[in-house]
Amino acid sequence: MTPRVRFAPSPTGFFHVGSARTSLFNWLYARHTGGAFVLRIEDTDTERNRDEWQAGILSAMAWLGLTYDEGPFLQSSLLADHTAAAEALYGAGRLYACDCTRDAIDERTKDAAKPGYDGFCRRRGLSRSPETALRFAVAREGETVVHDLIRGDVTFANASYEDFVVVRPNGVVLYPLANLVDDRSIGITHVIRGEDLLPTAPKQVMMWEALNDCDGVESVPLPRYAHLPMLVNEQRKKLSKRKDPVAVESYRDQGYLPEAFVNYLALLGWSPRGGDEKVSRETLVEQFALEDVSHSPAFFDVKKLTHLNGEYLRAMSLEQFVEAARPWVAPWSSPWRPTTAPPWTAEEFDEALFTRVAPLVQERVTTLGEVPAMVAFFFGALRLDEAAFAKTIGGDPLGQTMLAVAIERFAGLTWSATTLHEATAELGEALGLALRKAQAPIRCAVTGTLVGPPLFESLEILGREPVLARLRDALARANA
RNA sequence: GGUCCCAUCGUCUAGUGGCCUAGGACAUCACCCUCUCAAGGUGGAGGCACGGGUUCGAAUCCCGUUGGGACUGCCA
């Protein structure tokens, strides 16, 4: 039987990096084995679900290239199956009615050795009513084994589980059963999910087998399980939506590339053969195996992601880089755009000019979001960094002298990076300045800051008149 | 508290009893390159949590200790 795996997020927030990792590993397993990757949206928590979250999951998955073969199925459309399964279990005596409130249970068990439900209603023979929930009668003895592809067999004593609620008084079937019924309905053969769900796996095994024993219910083989190690923060805690930067959307917004993001995610809990960690999607698919997945939690290290992103950026052709940078430098001509707009207008932007400077910035940025700041001086009015100006021009007479002689010299120069470089070096030498000191006031006057792409290439591209104008402006400002 | 999972440099990992004087990557430090900033190059520091076994031999197998984490909802 060809494997069928699923990714089953619930749209209760931004698409989380942990979810992205789970989704990716499911996708990789499907692609590696030639199986099917099915998407199911668990949209039954109406209190917390929002349409925009659902759209966010879909667009983030598309961005990452996690294409699904079937779906998205909506859990809300599978409700009838849930109810039918619950009825079958109830009919077979595996579920019983319970009218205990949380408070009543707590009151009864507050002095007991073990907390949780005490099985109070198990033998009361209550009939179902709008006040009763349905609980699963867990075997009091024996053990349940979860066969996990990553961890091996994990054994749980049945006695360590209480009779958990499966159906609410209002008839709604809860997650543990609903999730499993959906997996049966959709024909899932491998359940690949986070390790946080390992403790609930025995419940699902118990119910899966109970369902198989019910009259009139088709027997379905148990799925194989694979529980992926958690993704944690610096404190070694499960990544938190509130405290940690986990929204996949925000990484896209900052200018991380999907290839780099996927590559990095794959490195969390798994590693490619050979020394190279920068590997293509094809290599990932070819080499991926659940058996090789690590058992221990992994820290989501943005620094390493960033480095990898830089490698991907530098490996691009000029055309690819210019295109990739479009949403950040020319959002008006891009179907998708980041939340931050560049500091220039569509009229001020010049694509041909950007294409010329692109190679200079391509090897200097680690994310596409850094591009605008690096090329801002090419487009629109100069934005001057006051501190940089004070340091190299305003408070430095030599800097002013440098500007003055540069204005004179540049005016009649054959305009090229090489000649500008030589001229600046000579001018500086005459003033007793090393090139690094001599170029600083010019850089500041022309680009507004002290860091940026190579100066002389930038001057060449910007053109003589704009450069001279900015040098004069800076000098005038110093003398004002 | 109970159940379960986990344990190699700061971080992600390679390692499945001898090839390990433990390899790589990120981060970090130094140097080189250099018009700023990067990138790149070279080199350095840095780890098998601890204690017992098993074995001729243990990072690798077993037991215990310690430490960390997850779960313990009429959420998903």
Coordinates of C-alpha atoms (C1' of nucleotides) in Angstrom, one line a residue:
Chain A
M1 CA 0.0 0.0 0.0
T2 CA 1.4 3.4 -0.9
P3 CA 1.8 5.7 2.1
R4 CA -0.8 8.4 2.7
V5 CA 0.3 11.1 5.1
R6 CA -1.5 14.2 6.2
F7 CA -0.9 17.6 7.7
A8 CA -3.8 18.7 9.8
P9 CA -3.4 22.2 11.2
S10 CA -6.1 24.1 13.0
P11 CA -6.4 27.7 11.9
T12 CA -6.1 29.3 15.3
G13 CA -3.2 31.6 14.5
F14 CA -0.3 32.4 12.3
F15 CA 1.3 29.5 10.5
H16 CA 3.9 28.4 13.0
V17 CA 7.5 27.3 12.2
G18 CA 6.8 24.1 14.2
S19 CA 3.8 23.4 12.0
A20 CA 5.9 24.3 8.9
R21 CA 8.5 21.7 10.0
T22 CA 5.8 19.0 10.6
S23 CA 4.2 19.8 7.3
L24 CA 7.6 19.7 5.5
F25 CA 8.5 16.3 7.1
N26 CA 5.1 14.9 6.0
W27 CA 5.7 16.3 2.5
L28 CA 9.2 14.9 2.3
Y29 CA 8.0 11.5 3.4
A30 CA 5.3 11.5 0.8
R31 CA 7.6 12.7 -2.0
H32 CA 10.3 10.3 -1.0
T33 CA 8.0 7.3 -0.9
G34 CA 5.8 8.3 -3.8
G35 CA 2.9 8.4 -1.5
A36 CA 0.2 11.0 -1.1
F37 CA 0.4 14.2 1.0
V38 CA -3.1 15.2 2.1
L39 CA -4.1 18.5 3.7
R40 CA -6.9 18.6 6.3
I41 CA -7.9 21.8 8.0
E42 CA -9.2 21.1 11.6
D43 CA -11.6 23.9 11.7
T44 CA -14.0 22.7 14.4
D45 CA -12.9 25.1 17.2
T46 CA -15.2 27.8 16.1
E47 CA -14.3 30.0 19.0
R48 CA -10.7 30.4 17.9
N49 CA -10.8 29.7 14.1
R50 CA -10.6 32.6 11.7
D51 CA -10.8 32.5 7.9
E52 CA -7.7 34.7 7.6
W53 CA -5.6 32.2 9.6
Q54 CA -6.8 29.5 7.2
A55 CA -5.8 31.6 4.2
G56 CA -2.5 32.2 5.9
I57 CA -1.7 28.5 6.2
L58 CA -2.5 27.9 2.6
S59 CA -0.4 30.8 1.3
A60 CA 2.5 30.0 3.6
M61 CA 2.4 26.4 2.4
A62 CA 2.3 27.5 -1.2
W63 CA 5.2 29.9 -0.5
L64 CA 7.3 27.0 0.9
G65 CA 6.3 24.8 -2.1
L66 CA 4.6 22.2 0.1
T67 CA 2.1 21.1 -2.5
Y68 CA -0.6 18.7 -1.4
D69 CA -2.1 15.9 -3.5
E70 CA -5.5 15.9 -1.9
G71 CA -7.6 18.4 0.0
P72 CA -7.9 20.6 1.7
F73 CA -10.5 18.6 3.5
L74 CA -12.3 20.5 6.2
Q75 CA -12.9 18.7 9.4
S76 CA -16.2 20.5 9.7
S77 CA -17.5 18.7 6.7
L78 CA -16.7 15.3 8.2
L79 CA -18.8 15.7 11.3
A80 CA -21.2 13.0 10.4
D81 CA -18.4 10.5 10.4
H82 CA -17.4 11.6 13.9
T83 CA -20.9 11.1 15.2
A84 CA -21.3 7.7 13.5
A85 CA -18.0 6.5 15.1
A86 CA -19.1 7.7 18.5
E87 CA -22.5 5.9 18.1
A88 CA -20.8 2.7 17.1
L89 CA -18.5 2.9 20.2
Y90 CA -21.4 3.7 22.4
G91 CA -23.4 0.9 20.9
A92 CA -20.6 -1.5 21.6
G93 CA -20.5 -0.4 25.2
R94 CA -17.1 1.3 24.9
L95 CA -18.5 4.7 25.9
Y96 CA -20.6 5.6 28.8
A97 CA -22.6 8.6 29.9
C98 CA -21.2 10.9 32.7
D99 CA -22.8 13.9 34.3
C100 CA -20.0 14.9 36.5
T101 CA -18.9 18.6 36.5
R102 CA -15.3 19.5 36.7
D103 CA -15.8 20.9 40.1
A104 CA -17.5 17.8 41.4
I105 CA -14.6 15.7 40.1
D106 CA -12.0 18.0 41.7
E107 CA -13.9 17.9 44.9
R108 CA -13.9 14.1 45.0
T109 CA -10.3 13.6 44.0
K110 CA -8.6 16.5 45.8
D111 CA -7.2 14.1 48.4
A112 CA -6.7 11.2 46.0
A113 CA -3.2 10.1 45.1
K114 CA -3.8 10.6 41.4
P115 CA -5.7 13.6 39.9
G116 CA -8.1 13.4 37.0
Y117 CA -11.3 11.6 36.5
D118 CA -12.0 8.8 38.9
G119 CA -14.5 6.7 36.8
F120 CA -17.4 7.7 39.0
C121 CA -20.1 7.2 36.4
R122 CA -18.7 4.1 34.8
R123 CA -21.1 1.7 36.6
R124 CA -24.0 4.1 37.2
G125 CA -25.6 3.2 34.0
L126 CA -26.8 6.7 33.3
S127 CA -28.8 7.2 30.2
R128 CA -27.8 9.9 27.7
S129 CA -29.2 13.3 28.1
P130 CA -28.3 16.9 27.2
E131 CA -26.4 17.0 30.5
T132 CA -24.2 14.0 29.9
A133 CA -20.9 13.7 28.2
L134 CA -19.6 10.4 26.8
R135 CA -16.4 9.0 28.2
F136 CA -14.3 6.2 26.8
A137 CA -13.9 3.2 29.2
V138 CA -10.2 2.7 29.4
A139 CA -9.0 -0.8 30.2
R140 CA -8.0 -0.9 33.9
E141 CA -5.2 -3.4 33.2
G142 CA -2.7 -4.2 30.5
E143 CA -0.7 -1.8 28.4
T144 CA -0.9 -0.1 25.0
V145 CA 2.1 0.0 22.8
V146 CA 2.6 2.8 20.2
H147 CA 4.9 1.6 17.4
D148 CA 6.8 4.7 16.6
L149 CA 9.0 4.8 13.5
I150 CA 11.4 7.3 15.1
R151 CA 11.5 6.1 18.7
G152 CA 10.6 2.4 18.4
D153 CA 8.0 0.9 20.6
V154 CA 6.7 3.1 23.4
T155 CA 4.7 1.3 26.1
F156 CA 2.1 2.9 28.3
A157 CA 0.2 1.3 31.2
N158 CA -3.5 1.5 30.5
A159 CA -4.1 2.3 34.2
S160 CA -2.3 5.6 33.8
Y161 CA -5.2 6.9 31.6
E162 CA -8.4 8.1 33.0
D163 CA -11.7 7.6 31.3
F164 CA -11.5 10.6 29.0
V165 CA -14.3 12.5 27.5
V166 CA -15.0 11.8 23.8
V167 CA -18.3 13.4 23.2
R168 CA -19.6 16.6 24.8
P169 CA -23.1 16.9 26.2
N170 CA -24.0 18.9 23.0
G171 CA -23.0 16.0 20.9
V172 CA -19.7 17.4 19.6
V173 CA -17.0 14.8 19.2
L174 CA -13.7 15.9 20.6
Y175 CA -10.3 16.0 19.0
P176 CA -8.8 12.6 19.9
L177 CA -11.6 10.7 18.3
A178 CA -12.4 13.2 15.6
N179 CA -8.8 13.3 14.5
L180 CA -8.6 9.5 14.3
V181 CA -11.9 9.1 12.5
D182 CA -10.8 11.6 9.9
D183 CA -7.6 9.7 9.5
R184 CA -9.6 6.5 8.9
S185 CA -12.0 8.3 6.5
I186 CA -9.1 9.7 4.5
G187 CA -7.1 6.5 4.5
I188 CA -4.1 7.8 6.4
T189 CA -1.3 5.2 6.8
H190 CA 1.3 7.2 8.6
V191 CA 0.7 9.8 11.3
I192 CA 3.7 12.1 11.4
R193 CA 3.3 14.8 14.0
G194 CA 4.9 16.6 17.0
E195 CA 6.2 14.7 20.0
D196 CA 3.7 16.7 22.1
L197 CA 1.1 14.3 20.9
L198 CA 2.9 11.2 21.9
P199 CA 1.1 10.9 25.3
T200 CA -2.3 11.0 23.5
A201 CA -1.3 8.4 21.0
P202 CA -2.3 5.4 23.2
K203 CA -5.8 6.9 23.5
Q204 CA -6.0 6.9 19.8
V205 CA -4.7 3.4 19.5
M206 CA -7.3 2.2 22.1
M207 CA -10.1 3.9 20.2
W208 CA -8.9 2.8 16.8
E209 CA -8.9 -0.8 17.9
A210 CA -12.2 -0.4 19.7
L211 CA -13.6 0.9 16.5
N212 CA -12.3 -2.0 14.6
D213 CA -14.1 -4.3 17.0
C214 CA -17.5 -2.6 16.5
D215 CA -20.1 -4.4 14.5
G216 CA -20.8 -2.7 11.2
V217 CA -17.5 -0.8 11.2
E218 CA -14.9 -1.7 8.7
S219 CA -11.7 -2.8 10.3
V220 CA -8.8 -0.6 9.3
P221 CA -5.1 -1.3 10.1
L222 CA -3.6 1.0 12.6
P223 CA -1.5 3.8 11.1
R224 CA 2.3 3.8 11.7
Y225 CA 3.2 6.7 14.0
A226 CA 6.2 9.0 13.9
H227 CA 6.6 11.6 16.6
L228 CA 9.0 14.4 15.6
P229 CA 11.2 16.1 18.2
M230 CA 9.9 19.4 19.4
L231 CA 11.3 22.7 18.3
V232 CA 12.4 24.8 21.3
N233 CA 13.6 28.3 22.2
E234 CA 16.7 29.3 24.0
Q235 CA 15.1 28.3 27.3
R236 CA 14.6 24.8 25.9
K237 CA 10.9 25.2 26.0
K238 CA 8.4 24.4 23.3
L239 CA 8.2 27.4 20.9
S240 CA 5.6 29.8 22.1
K241 CA 3.3 31.7 19.8
R242 CA 3.3 34.6 22.3
K243 CA 7.0 34.9 23.1
D244 CA 8.9 33.5 20.2
P245 CA 9.3 34.7 16.6
V246 CA 7.4 31.8 15.1
A247 CA 5.2 33.2 12.4
V248 CA 6.3 31.9 9.0
E249 CA 4.7 34.9 7.4
S250 CA 7.1 37.2 9.2
Y251 CA 10.1 35.4 7.8
R252 CA 8.8 35.8 4.4
D253 CA 8.2 39.5 5.2
Q254 CA 11.8 39.9 6.3
G255 CA 13.0 38.5 3.1
Y256 CA 14.0 34.9 3.7
L257 CA 13.8 32.7 0.7
P258 CA 11.5 29.7 0.7
E259 CA 14.3 27.4 -0.5
A260 CA 16.6 28.5 2.4
F261 CA 13.7 28.3 4.9
V262 CA 12.8 24.7 3.7
N263 CA 16.5 23.7 3.8
Y264 CA 16.9 25.0 7.3
L265 CA 13.7 23.4 8.6
A266 CA 14.9 20.1 7.2
L267 CA 18.1 20.4 9.3
L268 CA 16.1 20.6 12.5
G269 CA 16.0 17.0 13.6
W270 CA 17.4 15.5 10.4
S271 CA 20.6 15.9 8.4
P272 CA 21.6 15.1 4.9
R273 CA 24.3 12.6 4.1
G274 CA 27.7 14.0 3.3
G275 CA 29.2 17.2 4.8
D276 CA 27.1 19.7 2.9
E277 CA 24.2 21.2 4.8
K278 CA 23.1 23.4 1.9
V279 CA 21.1 20.9 -0.1
S280 CA 18.4 21.2 -2.8
R281 CA 14.9 20.2 -2.3
E282 CA 15.5 17.3 -4.7
T283 CA 18.3 16.0 -2.4
L284 CA 16.0 16.4 0.6
V285 CA 13.4 14.3 -1.0
E286 CA 15.8 11.7 -2.2
Q287 CA 17.6 11.2 1.1
F288 CA 14.8 11.8 3.6
A289 CA 13.9 8.9 5.9
L290 CA 11.9 8.9 9.1
E291 CA 14.3 6.4 10.7
D292 CA 17.0 9.0 10.6
V293 CA 15.1 11.6 12.4
S294 CA 16.7 12.7 15.7
H295 CA 15.1 11.9 19.0
S296 CA 15.9 15.1 20.8
P297 CA 14.5 18.6 20.7
A298 CA 16.1 21.2 18.4
F299 CA 16.6 24.9 18.9
F300 CA 15.3 27.1 16.1
D301 CA 18.4 29.2 15.5
V302 CA 17.6 32.3 13.5
K303 CA 21.3 33.1 13.1
K304 CA 22.0 29.9 11.2
L305 CA 18.8 30.3 9.1
T306 CA 20.1 33.8 8.2
H307 CA 23.5 32.5 7.2
L308 CA 21.9 29.9 5.0
N309 CA 19.7 32.5 3.5
G310 CA 22.7 34.6 2.6
E311 CA 24.3 31.6 0.9
Y312 CA 21.1 31.1 -1.2
L313 CA 21.0 34.8 -2.0
R314 CA 24.6 34.9 -3.2
A315 CA 24.1 31.7 -5.2
M316 CA 21.4 33.4 -7.3
S317 CA 22.0 34.8 -10.8
L318 CA 21.6 38.6 -11.2
E319 CA 18.2 38.1 -12.8
Q320 CA 17.0 35.9 -10.1
F321 CA 18.2 38.3 -7.4
V322 CA 16.6 41.3 -9.0
E323 CA 13.3 39.4 -9.4
A324 CA 13.5 38.1 -5.8
A325 CA 14.1 41.6 -4.5
R326 CA 11.2 43.2 -6.4
P327 CA 8.6 43.0 -3.6
W328 CA 11.0 45.0 -1.4
V329 CA 12.3 47.6 -3.9
A330 CA 9.4 47.9 -6.2
P331 CA 6.3 46.6 -4.3
W332 CA 4.0 48.4 -6.7
S333 CA 4.9 46.0 -9.4
S334 CA 4.7 42.8 -7.3
P335 CA 1.7 40.7 -6.6
W336 CA 2.9 40.1 -3.1
R337 CA 4.5 42.8 -0.9
P338 CA 6.1 42.9 2.5
T339 CA 4.7 45.1 5.2
T340 CA 7.5 47.6 5.0
A341 CA 7.6 49.8 1.9
P342 CA 10.9 51.2 0.5
P343 CA 11.7 54.9 1.3
W344 CA 11.2 56.0 -2.3
T345 CA 8.3 56.3 -4.6
A346 CA 7.6 54.5 -7.9
E347 CA 8.6 57.6 -9.8
E348 CA 11.9 57.9 -8.0
F349 CA 12.8 54.2 -8.6
D350 CA 14.8 53.2 -11.6
E351 CA 14.9 49.5 -12.3
A352 CA 17.8 49.7 -14.8
L353 CA 19.8 51.5 -12.2
F354 CA 18.8 48.9 -9.5
T355 CA 19.9 46.2 -11.8
R356 CA 23.3 47.8 -12.1
V357 CA 23.8 48.1 -8.3
A358 CA 22.2 44.7 -7.5
P359 CA 25.5 42.8 -7.8
L360 CA 27.1 45.1 -5.3
V361 CA 24.4 44.5 -2.6
Q362 CA 23.7 40.8 -3.4
E363 CA 26.8 39.6 -1.6
R364 CA 26.3 42.1 1.3
V365 CA 22.8 41.2 2.5
T366 CA 21.5 38.1 4.3
T367 CA 17.8 38.9 3.8
L368 CA 16.0 40.7 1.0
G369 CA 14.5 43.1 3.6
E370 CA 18.0 44.6 4.0
V371 CA 18.2 45.6 0.3
P372 CA 16.2 48.9 0.4
A373 CA 18.4 50.5 3.1
M374 CA 21.5 49.6 1.2
V375 CA 20.5 51.2 -2.1
A376 CA 18.3 54.0 -0.8
F377 CA 20.8 56.7 -1.8
F378 CA 20.2 55.9 -5.5
F379 CA 16.6 56.8 -5.4
G380 CA 14.9 60.1 -4.3
A381 CA 16.2 62.7 -1.9
L382 CA 19.3 61.9 0.1
R383 CA 18.6 60.8 3.7
L384 CA 21.5 61.9 5.8
D385 CA 22.7 60.2 8.9
E386 CA 23.4 63.1 11.3
A387 CA 25.9 61.3 13.4
A388 CA 27.9 60.1 10.4
F389 CA 27.9 63.7 9.0
A390 CA 29.1 65.2 12.2
K391 CA 31.9 62.6 12.5
T392 CA 33.3 62.8 9.0
I393 CA 32.3 66.3 7.7
G394 CA 30.7 68.6 10.1
G395 CA 33.2 68.1 12.9
D396 CA 36.2 67.4 10.7
P397 CA 37.9 70.2 8.8
L398 CA 40.0 67.7 6.9
G399 CA 36.8 66.0 5.7
Q400 CA 35.6 69.4 4.4
T401 CA 38.9 70.0 2.6
M402 CA 38.6 66.5 1.1
L403 CA 35.1 67.3 -0.2
A404 CA 36.4 70.6 -1.7
V405 CA 39.2 69.1 -3.6
A406 CA 37.1 66.2 -4.7
I407 CA 34.5 68.5 -6.2
E408 CA 37.2 70.2 -8.2
R409 CA 38.9 67.0 -9.3
F410 CA 35.8 65.0 -10.1
A411 CA 34.4 67.7 -12.3
G412 CA 36.9 67.0 -15.0
L413 CA 37.5 63.3 -14.5
T414 CA 36.9 60.5 -17.0
W415 CA 33.9 59.0 -15.0
S416 CA 34.6 55.5 -13.9
A417 CA 35.1 53.5 -10.7
T418 CA 38.8 53.0 -11.4
T419 CA 39.5 56.7 -12.0
L420 CA 37.4 57.8 -9.1
H421 CA 39.3 55.3 -6.9
E422 CA 42.7 56.6 -8.1
A423 CA 41.7 60.2 -7.8
T424 CA 40.4 59.8 -4.3
A425 CA 43.6 58.0 -3.2
E426 CA 45.7 60.7 -4.7
L427 CA 43.7 63.5 -3.1
G428 CA 43.8 61.8 0.2
E429 CA 47.5 61.2 0.0
A430 CA 48.1 64.9 -0.6
L431 CA 46.3 65.6 2.6
G432 CA 48.1 62.9 4.5
L433 CA 45.0 60.6 4.6
A434 CA 44.9 56.9 4.0
L435 CA 42.2 55.9 1.5
R436 CA 39.9 54.6 4.2
K437 CA 39.9 58.0 5.8
A438 CA 39.8 59.9 2.5
Q439 CA 36.8 58.1 1.2
A440 CA 34.7 58.5 4.3
P441 CA 33.5 62.1 3.8
I442 CA 32.7 61.4 0.2
R443 CA 30.8 58.3 1.1
C444 CA 28.8 60.2 3.7
A445 CA 28.1 63.2 1.5
V446 CA 26.9 61.0 -1.4
T447 CA 25.2 58.0 0.3
G448 CA 24.2 59.6 3.6
T449 CA 25.9 56.9 5.7
L450 CA 29.2 55.3 6.4
V451 CA 28.3 51.8 5.4
G452 CA 27.1 50.5 2.1
P453 CA 28.1 49.1 -1.2
P454 CA 31.6 49.8 -2.7
L455 CA 31.8 53.6 -3.0
F456 CA 33.5 54.1 -6.4
E457 CA 31.3 51.7 -8.3
S458 CA 28.3 53.5 -6.6
L459 CA 29.6 56.9 -7.7
E460 CA 30.1 55.6 -11.2
I461 CA 26.6 54.3 -11.4
L462 CA 25.0 57.4 -9.8
G463 CA 26.7 59.7 -12.3
R464 CA 28.8 62.8 -12.2
E465 CA 26.1 65.5 -11.7
P466 CA 24.2 63.9 -8.8
V467 CA 27.5 63.1 -7.1
L468 CA 28.9 66.7 -7.5
A469 CA 25.6 68.1 -6.4
R470 CA 25.7 66.0 -3.2
L471 CA 29.3 66.9 -2.5
R472 CA 28.5 70.6 -2.8
D473 CA 25.4 70.2 -0.6
A474 CA 27.4 68.6 2.1
L475 CA 30.1 71.2 2.0
A476 CA 27.5 74.0 2.1
R477 CA 25.8 72.3 5.1
A478 CA 29.1 72.2 6.9
N479 CA 29.7 75.8 6.4
A480 CA 26.2 76.9 7.3
Chain B
rG1 C1' 2.6 14.6 41.9
rG2 C1' 1.8 10.8 37.8
rU3 C1' 2.9 9.0 32.7
rC4 C1' 6.1 9.3 28.7
rC5 C1' 10.2 11.3 25.9
rC6 C1' 15.2 13.0 25.6
rA7 C1' 20.8 13.6 26.8
rU8 C1' 27.9 14.4 21.5
rC9 C1' 31.3 21.6 21.3
rG10 C1' 27.1 27.8 23.2
rU11 C1' 23.6 25.9 18.9
rC12 C1' 22.2 22.2 14.8
rU13 C1' 24.3 17.7 14.0
rA14 C1' 27.9 13.2 12.0
rG15 C1' 28.8 8.9 14.8
rU16 C1' 24.8 2.5 15.1
rG17 C1' 31.4 -1.6 19.6
rG18 C1' 37.6 -1.0 17.1
rC19 C1' 38.4 3.7 11.1
rC20 C1' 37.4 8.8 17.3
rU21 C1' 43.7 11.9 19.3
rA22 C1' 35.1 12.5 18.3
rG23 C1' 34.1 15.1 12.1
rG24 C1' 31.1 19.2 9.8
rA25 C1' 28.0 23.7 10.0
rC26 C1' 26.3 28.3 12.7
rA27 C1' 28.0 31.5 16.4
rU28 C1' 32.7 33.1 18.6
rC29 C1' 38.2 34.7 18.5
rA30 C1' 42.8 35.8 15.6
rC31 C1' 45.1 36.7 11.1
rC32 C1' 44.8 37.5 5.6
rC33 C1' 42.2 40.2 1.8
rU34 C1' 40.2 45.3 1.8
rC35 C1' 37.6 52.3 -0.1
rU36 C1' 33.2 51.4 4.4
rC37 C1' 30.3 47.1 5.4
rA38 C1' 30.0 42.4 4.1
rA39 C1' 31.6 38.2 1.5
rG40 C1' 35.8 35.0 1.0
rG41 C1' 40.4 32.5 2.8
rU42 C1' 43.5 30.5 6.8
rG43 C1' 43.9 29.1 11.7
rG44 C1' 42.3 28.8 17.1
rA45 C1' 39.3 27.8 21.3
rG46 C1' 35.2 24.7 22.4
rG47 C1' 31.7 18.6 23.5
rC48 C1' 30.6 12.5 24.4
rA49 C1' 26.1 15.0 31.9
rC50 C1' 27.7 11.6 36.1
rG51 C1' 28.3 6.6 38.3
rG52 C1' 28.3 1.5 37.7
rG53 C1' 28.3 -2.7 34.6
rU54 C1' 28.9 -5.9 29.7
rU55 C1' 33.3 -6.4 26.5
rC56 C1' 39.9 -7.7 24.7
rG57 C1' 37.8 -2.8 23.4
rA58 C1' 32.4 1.8 24.5
rA59 C1' 30.2 8.4 22.5
rU60 C1' 28.1 3.8 20.7
rC61 C1' 24.9 -1.9 24.5
rC62 C1' 22.5 -2.5 29.8
rC63 C1' 21.3 -0.4 34.7
rG64 C1' 21.1 3.6 37.9
rU65 C1' 21.7 8.9 39.1
rU66 C1' 21.2 13.8 37.6
rG67 C1' 19.4 17.3 34.3
rG68 C1' 15.9 19.0 30.6
rG69 C1' 11.2 18.6 28.1
rA70 C1' 6.2 17.1 26.8
rC71 C1' 1.5 15.6 28.4
rU72 C1' -1.8 15.3 32.5
rG73 C1' -9.1 20.1 29.3
rC74 C1' -16.3 18.7 28.0
rC75 C1' -9.0 23.1 22.9
rA76 C1' -7.0 21.3 18.5

